[in-house]
Short mmCIF file of C-alpha atoms and ligand atoms in Angstrom, two decimals:
data_model
loop_
_atom_site.label_atom_id
_atom_site.label_comp_id
_atom_site.label_asym_id
_atom_site.label_seq_id
_atom_site.Cartn_x
_atom_site.Cartn_y
_atom_site.Cartn_z
CA MET W 1179 16.37 -17.26 -7.39
CA GLN W 1180 13.07 -16.44 -7.51
CA LYS W 1181 12.20 -14.10 -4.92
CA ARG W 1182 9.16 -14.46 -2.28
CA ALA W 1183 7.09 -12.29 -0.64
CA ILE W 1184 4.41 -12.38 2.75
CA ALA W 1185 1.78 -10.50 2.20
CA VAL W 1186 0.04 -9.40 5.17
CA HIS W 1187 -3.67 -7.77 4.36
CA ASP W 1188 -7.22 -8.42 4.93
CA ILE W 1189 -9.38 -10.71 2.40
CA SER W 1190 -12.13 -8.34 1.11
CA CYS W 1191 -14.53 -10.96 -0.85
CA VAL W 1192 -15.82 -8.62 -3.21
CA GLY W 1193 -14.27 -5.27 -4.40
CA ARG W 1194 -10.84 -5.56 -5.40
CA CYS W 1195 -8.29 -4.34 -3.00
CA SER W 1196 -5.70 -5.72 -0.26
CA LEU W 1197 -5.29 -9.84 -0.55
CA THR W 1198 -7.05 -9.78 -3.53
CA VAL W 1199 -4.85 -7.56 -5.23
CA ALA W 1200 -1.38 -8.04 -3.49
CA LEU W 1201 -1.68 -11.75 -4.55
CA PRO W 1202 -2.63 -11.71 -8.50
CA VAL W 1203 0.06 -8.83 -8.74
CA LEU W 1204 3.25 -9.82 -7.30
CA SER W 1205 2.69 -13.66 -8.56
CA ALA W 1206 2.24 -12.07 -12.04
CA ALA W 1207 5.47 -10.02 -11.34
CA GLY W 1208 7.24 -13.66 -10.45
CA VAL W 1209 7.35 -13.14 -6.90
CA GLU W 1210 6.13 -16.20 -4.53
CA THR W 1211 4.14 -15.09 -2.16
CA SER W 1212 2.57 -16.00 1.18
CA ILE W 1213 -0.54 -14.93 2.48
CA VAL W 1214 -1.65 -14.29 5.58
CA PRO W 1215 -5.22 -12.82 6.26
CA THR W 1216 -5.62 -9.92 8.81
CA ALA W 1217 -9.50 -9.91 8.60
CA LEU W 1218 -11.90 -11.26 6.46
CA LEU W 1219 -14.70 -9.25 4.95
CA SER W 1220 -17.89 -9.44 2.56
CA THR W 1221 -16.81 -6.38 0.90
CA HIS W 1222 -13.99 -3.52 1.14
CA THR W 1223 -15.76 -0.84 3.53
CA GLY W 1224 -15.56 1.94 0.99
CA GLU W 1225 -19.01 2.29 -0.70
CA PHE W 1226 -20.77 -0.82 0.26
CA THR W 1227 -23.15 -0.99 3.83
CA GLY W 1228 -24.10 -4.28 5.85
CA TYR W 1229 -20.52 -6.00 4.98
CA THR W 1230 -19.50 -8.64 7.32
CA HIS W 1231 -16.26 -8.31 9.48
CA LEU W 1232 -13.96 -11.23 11.22
CA ASP W 1233 -11.24 -9.81 12.85
CA LEU W 1234 -8.31 -12.45 12.47
CA SER W 1235 -6.04 -10.90 15.31
CA ASP W 1236 -5.76 -14.27 17.14
CA GLN W 1237 -4.23 -16.00 13.98
CA LEU W 1238 -1.44 -14.08 13.10
CA LEU W 1239 1.36 -15.12 15.56
CA PRO W 1240 0.26 -18.91 15.61
CA ILE W 1241 0.45 -18.39 12.11
CA ALA W 1242 3.66 -16.84 12.05
CA HIS W 1243 4.84 -19.50 14.72
CA HIS W 1244 4.34 -22.40 11.80
CA LEU W 1245 5.63 -20.59 9.46
CA SER W 1246 8.60 -19.84 11.38
CA THR W 1247 9.40 -23.37 11.48
CA LEU W 1248 9.38 -24.08 7.57
CA CYS W 1249 12.78 -22.55 7.56
CA ARG W 1250 11.88 -20.17 4.86
CA SER W 1251 13.28 -16.64 4.17
CA TYR W 1252 11.17 -13.82 2.80
CA ASP W 1253 12.72 -11.16 0.22
CA ALA W 1254 9.93 -9.18 1.08
CA PHE W 1255 7.26 -8.35 4.20
CA TYR W 1256 4.11 -6.61 2.83
CA SER W 1257 1.76 -5.05 4.84
CA GLY W 1258 -1.84 -3.44 4.35
CA TYR W 1259 -4.91 -2.99 6.19
CA LEU W 1260 -5.08 -3.99 9.43
CA ALA W 1261 -7.90 -4.93 11.58
CA SER W 1262 -6.99 -2.46 14.51
CA GLY W 1263 -4.20 -0.42 15.83
CA ALA W 1264 -4.07 -3.53 18.25
CA GLN W 1265 -3.36 -5.40 15.58
CA VAL W 1266 0.32 -3.89 14.95
CA ASP W 1267 1.38 -5.24 17.88
CA GLN W 1268 0.72 -8.95 16.22
CA VAL W 1269 2.07 -7.58 12.90
CA LEU W 1270 5.80 -6.56 14.64
CA GLY W 1271 5.49 -9.72 16.39
CA MET W 1272 5.20 -11.57 12.96
CA ILE W 1273 8.28 -9.22 11.78
CA ASP W 1274 10.10 -10.52 14.51
CA LEU W 1275 9.39 -13.87 13.95
CA LEU W 1276 9.91 -14.15 9.65
CA CYS W 1277 12.00 -11.29 8.84
CA ASP W 1278 15.56 -11.60 8.31
CA GLU W 1279 18.28 -8.74 7.16
CA HIS W 1280 17.55 -8.93 3.99
CA THR W 1281 13.98 -8.72 3.93
CA HIS W 1282 12.61 -5.48 3.06
CA ILE W 1283 9.35 -4.36 5.07
CA PHE W 1284 7.38 -2.54 2.91
CA VAL W 1285 4.43 -0.74 4.70
CA ASP W 1286 1.17 0.44 3.32
CA PRO W 1287 -0.54 1.83 6.07
CA ALA W 1288 -4.11 1.42 4.48
CA PHE W 1289 -6.58 3.50 6.82
CA GLY W 1290 -7.66 6.39 5.64
CA ASP W 1291 -8.57 8.56 2.66
CA HIS W 1292 -10.05 11.85 1.77
CA GLY W 1293 -8.71 13.39 5.03
CA ARG W 1294 -10.39 10.55 7.18
CA MET W 1295 -9.72 7.17 8.49
CA TYR W 1296 -11.86 4.36 7.15
CA SER W 1297 -14.90 3.23 8.73
CA LEU W 1298 -13.76 0.88 11.19
CA MET W 1299 -10.69 1.94 11.99
CA ASP W 1300 -10.02 3.01 15.75
CA GLU W 1301 -8.74 6.44 17.55
CA ALA W 1302 -5.08 4.11 18.30
CA MET W 1303 -4.60 3.27 14.32
CA PRO W 1304 -2.49 6.32 13.54
CA SER W 1305 -0.30 6.04 16.90
CA GLN W 1306 0.34 2.21 16.81
CA MET W 1307 0.61 2.50 12.54
CA ARG W 1308 3.64 4.87 13.03
CA LYS W 1309 5.48 1.77 15.54
CA LEU W 1310 4.88 -0.34 11.96
CA CYS W 1311 6.55 2.41 9.74
CA SER W 1312 9.40 2.78 12.21
CA ARG W 1313 10.58 -0.89 11.27
CA ALA W 1314 9.73 -0.30 7.53
CA HIS W 1315 12.29 -0.23 4.45
CA THR W 1316 9.63 1.58 2.39
CA ILE W 1317 6.31 3.14 3.21
CA VAL W 1318 3.13 4.43 0.73
CA PRO W 1319 0.98 5.76 2.68
CA ASN W 1320 -1.62 8.12 0.64
CA LEU W 1321 -2.21 11.70 1.73
CA THR W 1322 -4.45 11.47 4.59
CA GLU W 1323 -2.38 8.66 6.19
CA ALA W 1324 0.45 10.62 6.00
CA CYS W 1325 -1.42 13.93 7.69
CA PHE W 1326 -2.46 11.50 10.35
CA LEU W 1327 0.84 9.99 11.00
CA LEU W 1328 2.59 12.77 11.46
CA GLU W 1329 -0.70 14.82 12.99
CA LYS W 1330 -1.01 17.19 10.91
CA PRO W 1331 -4.59 18.70 9.43
CA TYR W 1332 -5.28 17.50 6.49
CA PRO W 1333 -5.14 19.99 3.21
CA LYS W 1334 -8.52 19.77 2.13
CA ASP W 1335 -8.10 22.99 0.06
CA GLY W 1336 -5.26 21.72 -1.40
CA CYS W 1337 -1.17 21.83 -0.42
CA THR W 1338 2.33 23.03 -1.62
CA PRO W 1339 5.34 21.52 -2.63
CA GLU W 1340 6.56 23.04 1.08
CA PHE W 1341 4.17 20.91 3.12
CA ILE W 1342 4.99 17.69 1.22
CA ALA W 1343 8.45 18.11 1.69
CA GLU W 1344 7.74 18.70 5.63
CA LEU W 1345 5.53 15.30 5.73
CA CYS W 1346 8.65 13.41 3.34
CA GLN W 1347 11.04 14.82 6.09
CA GLY W 1348 8.64 13.82 9.11
CA LEU W 1349 7.97 10.16 7.82
CA LEU W 1350 11.63 9.57 6.54
CA GLU W 1351 12.09 10.72 10.65
CA LEU W 1352 10.30 7.46 11.85
CA GLY W 1353 12.60 5.40 10.34
CA PRO W 1354 12.17 4.35 6.41
CA GLU W 1355 15.00 4.32 3.79
CA ASN W 1356 12.03 5.72 1.67
CA VAL W 1357 9.33 7.40 1.45
CA VAL W 1358 6.34 7.37 -1.33
CA ILE W 1359 3.27 9.51 -1.11
CA THR W 1360 0.29 9.25 -3.11
CA ASP W 1361 -2.95 11.11 -3.86
CA ILE W 1362 0.05 14.45 -4.25
CA ALA W 1363 -1.88 16.95 -6.39
CA PHE W 1364 -1.41 20.76 -6.54
CA SER W 1365 -3.48 21.21 -9.75
CA SER W 1366 -7.16 19.93 -10.06
CA GLU W 1367 -6.14 18.57 -13.55
CA HIS W 1368 -3.16 15.91 -11.79
CA THR W 1369 -2.45 13.71 -9.45
CA GLY W 1370 0.37 11.71 -8.51
CA LEU W 1371 3.42 11.13 -6.30
CA ALA W 1372 6.33 12.43 -4.05
CA ILE W 1373 9.06 9.88 -3.31
CA GLN W 1374 11.93 10.81 -1.00
CA SER W 1375 14.56 8.49 -0.18
CA ARG W 1376 17.02 9.09 2.95
CA HIS W 1377 19.80 9.84 0.96
CA MET W 1378 17.91 12.90 -0.79
CA PRO W 1379 17.71 16.41 0.11
CA GLN W 1380 13.88 17.39 -1.32
CA PRO W 1381 11.47 14.86 -2.49
CA VAL W 1382 10.60 14.21 -6.48
CA PHE W 1383 7.01 14.52 -7.93
CA GLN W 1384 5.91 12.50 -10.66
CA PHE W 1385 2.39 13.18 -11.53
CA ARG W 1386 -0.26 12.17 -14.12
CA SER W 1387 -3.30 13.54 -15.67
CA ARG W 1388 -6.67 13.21 -12.79
CA PHE W 1389 -9.56 10.73 -13.64
CA GLU W 1390 -12.93 12.22 -11.90
CA GLY W 1391 -14.28 9.86 -9.82
CA VAL W 1392 -13.07 7.93 -6.58
CA PHE W 1393 -11.17 4.55 -6.97
CA HIS W 1394 -11.32 2.43 -4.67
CA GLY W 1395 -8.62 -0.03 -3.75
CA THR W 1396 -6.35 1.86 -6.25
CA GLY W 1397 -3.61 2.56 -2.99
CA ASP W 1398 -3.67 -1.22 -3.24
CA VAL W 1399 -3.28 -1.61 -6.85
CA PHE W 1400 -0.46 1.06 -7.19
CA ALA W 1401 1.79 -0.42 -3.93
CA SER W 1402 1.59 -3.78 -5.13
CA PHE W 1403 2.85 -2.88 -8.67
CA LEU W 1404 5.45 -0.64 -6.74
CA LEU W 1405 6.43 -3.33 -4.62
CA ALA W 1406 6.42 -6.05 -8.15
CA GLY W 1407 8.86 -3.53 -9.58
CA LEU W 1408 11.20 -3.31 -6.32
CA MET W 1409 11.25 -6.99 -6.17
CA ASN W 1410 12.57 -7.31 -9.67
CA ASN W 1411 15.78 -4.81 -8.87
CA ARG W 1412 13.99 -1.34 -9.67
CA THR W 1413 15.13 1.49 -7.98
CA VAL W 1414 12.45 3.39 -5.85
CA GLN W 1415 11.72 5.79 -8.37
CA ASP W 1416 12.01 3.53 -11.19
CA ALA W 1417 9.09 1.11 -9.59
CA ALA W 1418 7.25 4.01 -9.00
CA ALA W 1419 6.93 5.54 -12.27
CA MET W 1420 5.83 2.51 -13.44
CA ALA W 1421 3.23 1.66 -10.51
CA LEU W 1422 1.64 5.13 -11.25
CA GLU W 1423 1.81 4.83 -15.36
CA LEU W 1424 0.23 0.99 -14.72
CA THR W 1425 -2.48 2.14 -12.27
CA HIS W 1426 -3.38 4.90 -14.52
CA GLU W 1427 -3.87 2.86 -16.90
CA ALA W 1428 -5.95 0.32 -15.14
CA ILE W 1429 -8.48 3.29 -14.15
CA SER W 1430 -8.41 4.19 -17.94
CA VAL W 1431 -9.87 0.82 -19.03
CA THR W 1432 -12.04 0.69 -15.77
CA LEU W 1433 -13.83 3.45 -17.05
CA GLU W 1434 -13.71 2.64 -20.47
CA GLY W 1435 -15.51 -0.55 -19.34
CA GLY W 1436 -18.25 1.23 -17.13
CA GLN W 1437 -18.50 -0.98 -14.21
CA PRO W 1438 -19.48 0.44 -10.76
CA LEU W 1439 -16.33 1.95 -9.44
CA ARG W 1440 -16.73 0.15 -6.17
CA PHE W 1441 -15.75 -2.74 -7.27
CA GLY W 1442 -12.18 -1.56 -8.15
CA VAL W 1443 -10.46 -1.14 -11.18
CA GLN W 1444 -9.45 -3.51 -13.90
CA PHE W 1445 -6.06 -4.57 -12.86
CA GLU W 1446 -6.32 -7.84 -14.34
CA LYS W 1447 -6.37 -6.37 -17.50
CA ILE W 1448 -2.84 -4.60 -17.06
CA LEU W 1449 -1.16 -7.45 -15.98
CA PRO W 1450 0.37 -8.57 -19.02
CA ARG W 1451 1.99 -5.00 -19.38
CA LEU W 1452 3.20 -5.43 -15.71
CA TRP W 1453 5.05 -8.55 -16.92
CA GLU W 1454 6.00 -6.52 -20.11
CA ARG W 1455 7.37 -3.58 -18.34
CA LEU W 1456 9.65 -6.16 -15.90
CA LYS W 1457 10.95 -8.33 -18.68
O1 PXL S 863 -8.04 -0.45 -0.14
C1 PXL S 863 -7.83 -0.37 1.15
C2 PXL S 863 -9.38 -0.98 2.22
C3 PXL S 863 -8.66 -2.56 2.68
N1 PXL S 863 -9.53 -3.46 3.03
C4 PXL S 863 -10.72 -2.80 3.24
C5 PXL S 863 -11.22 -1.42 3.07
C6 PXL S 863 -10.10 -0.83 2.31
C7 PXL S 863 -10.67 0.92 2.07
O2 PXL S 863 -11.47 0.65 1.99
O3 PXL S 863 -12.19 -1.00 3.67
C8 PXL S 863 -11.57 -3.68 4.08
#
């Protein structure tokens, strides 16, 4: 049976993030993917100014109500960037309407990076996002989001494995079965992941060599590759290893291409490799 997902993120017209990443990646992985936009922006809010922003909060529950009449079940509910903290309540309502006991609820909190919240985020976002993480099977915060979710100071001068183990434990206590924290580094040459599932006593770490620069949208690229692996029956650790490898390759081909980094990474060139790896 073909797997089916519903992806709930913003549409940024330009900049390769959110739905313009989730939809092509999941489609390339053979997953039928429905989309619900949480907001419409002309670009992402990272390295652009002057972008437009339309909050679509009032559309989410009417869309979910209509979709719920179509008698379709979803193998994955994948949420990402939301327009506001308050919008979490609409997303929880969508889960009630669209998910059943077989649906894998996969939450990318997507509200900050490098120790700060994104430009348009409000103060309610971390505590609201905690509620959504509690409903999830798998969450994929970056280090910044993990710290905000647990109200811990961001370790701007570097962190220790013990600190990351504490974060993983704290996040598992919110309720998810699997926690994957991105943007973990114990040295300046490497960057990678901490992965812990409920049955594991400690996180496991996976690293790749670090590229210099800020790579917008790579959290979305990584999370979408990870969910693509899960939807193709990989374990969390196998899917995370594949997603880390493919994201690293996407950054590498982007740097070879020389395009300004604010336009995102050239994940399109990696989609054939995703298919090969999943076969
Ligand atoms: O990739 C995360 C993201 C998604 N959507 C919007 C963003 C960002 C990060 O800056 O601004 C609109």
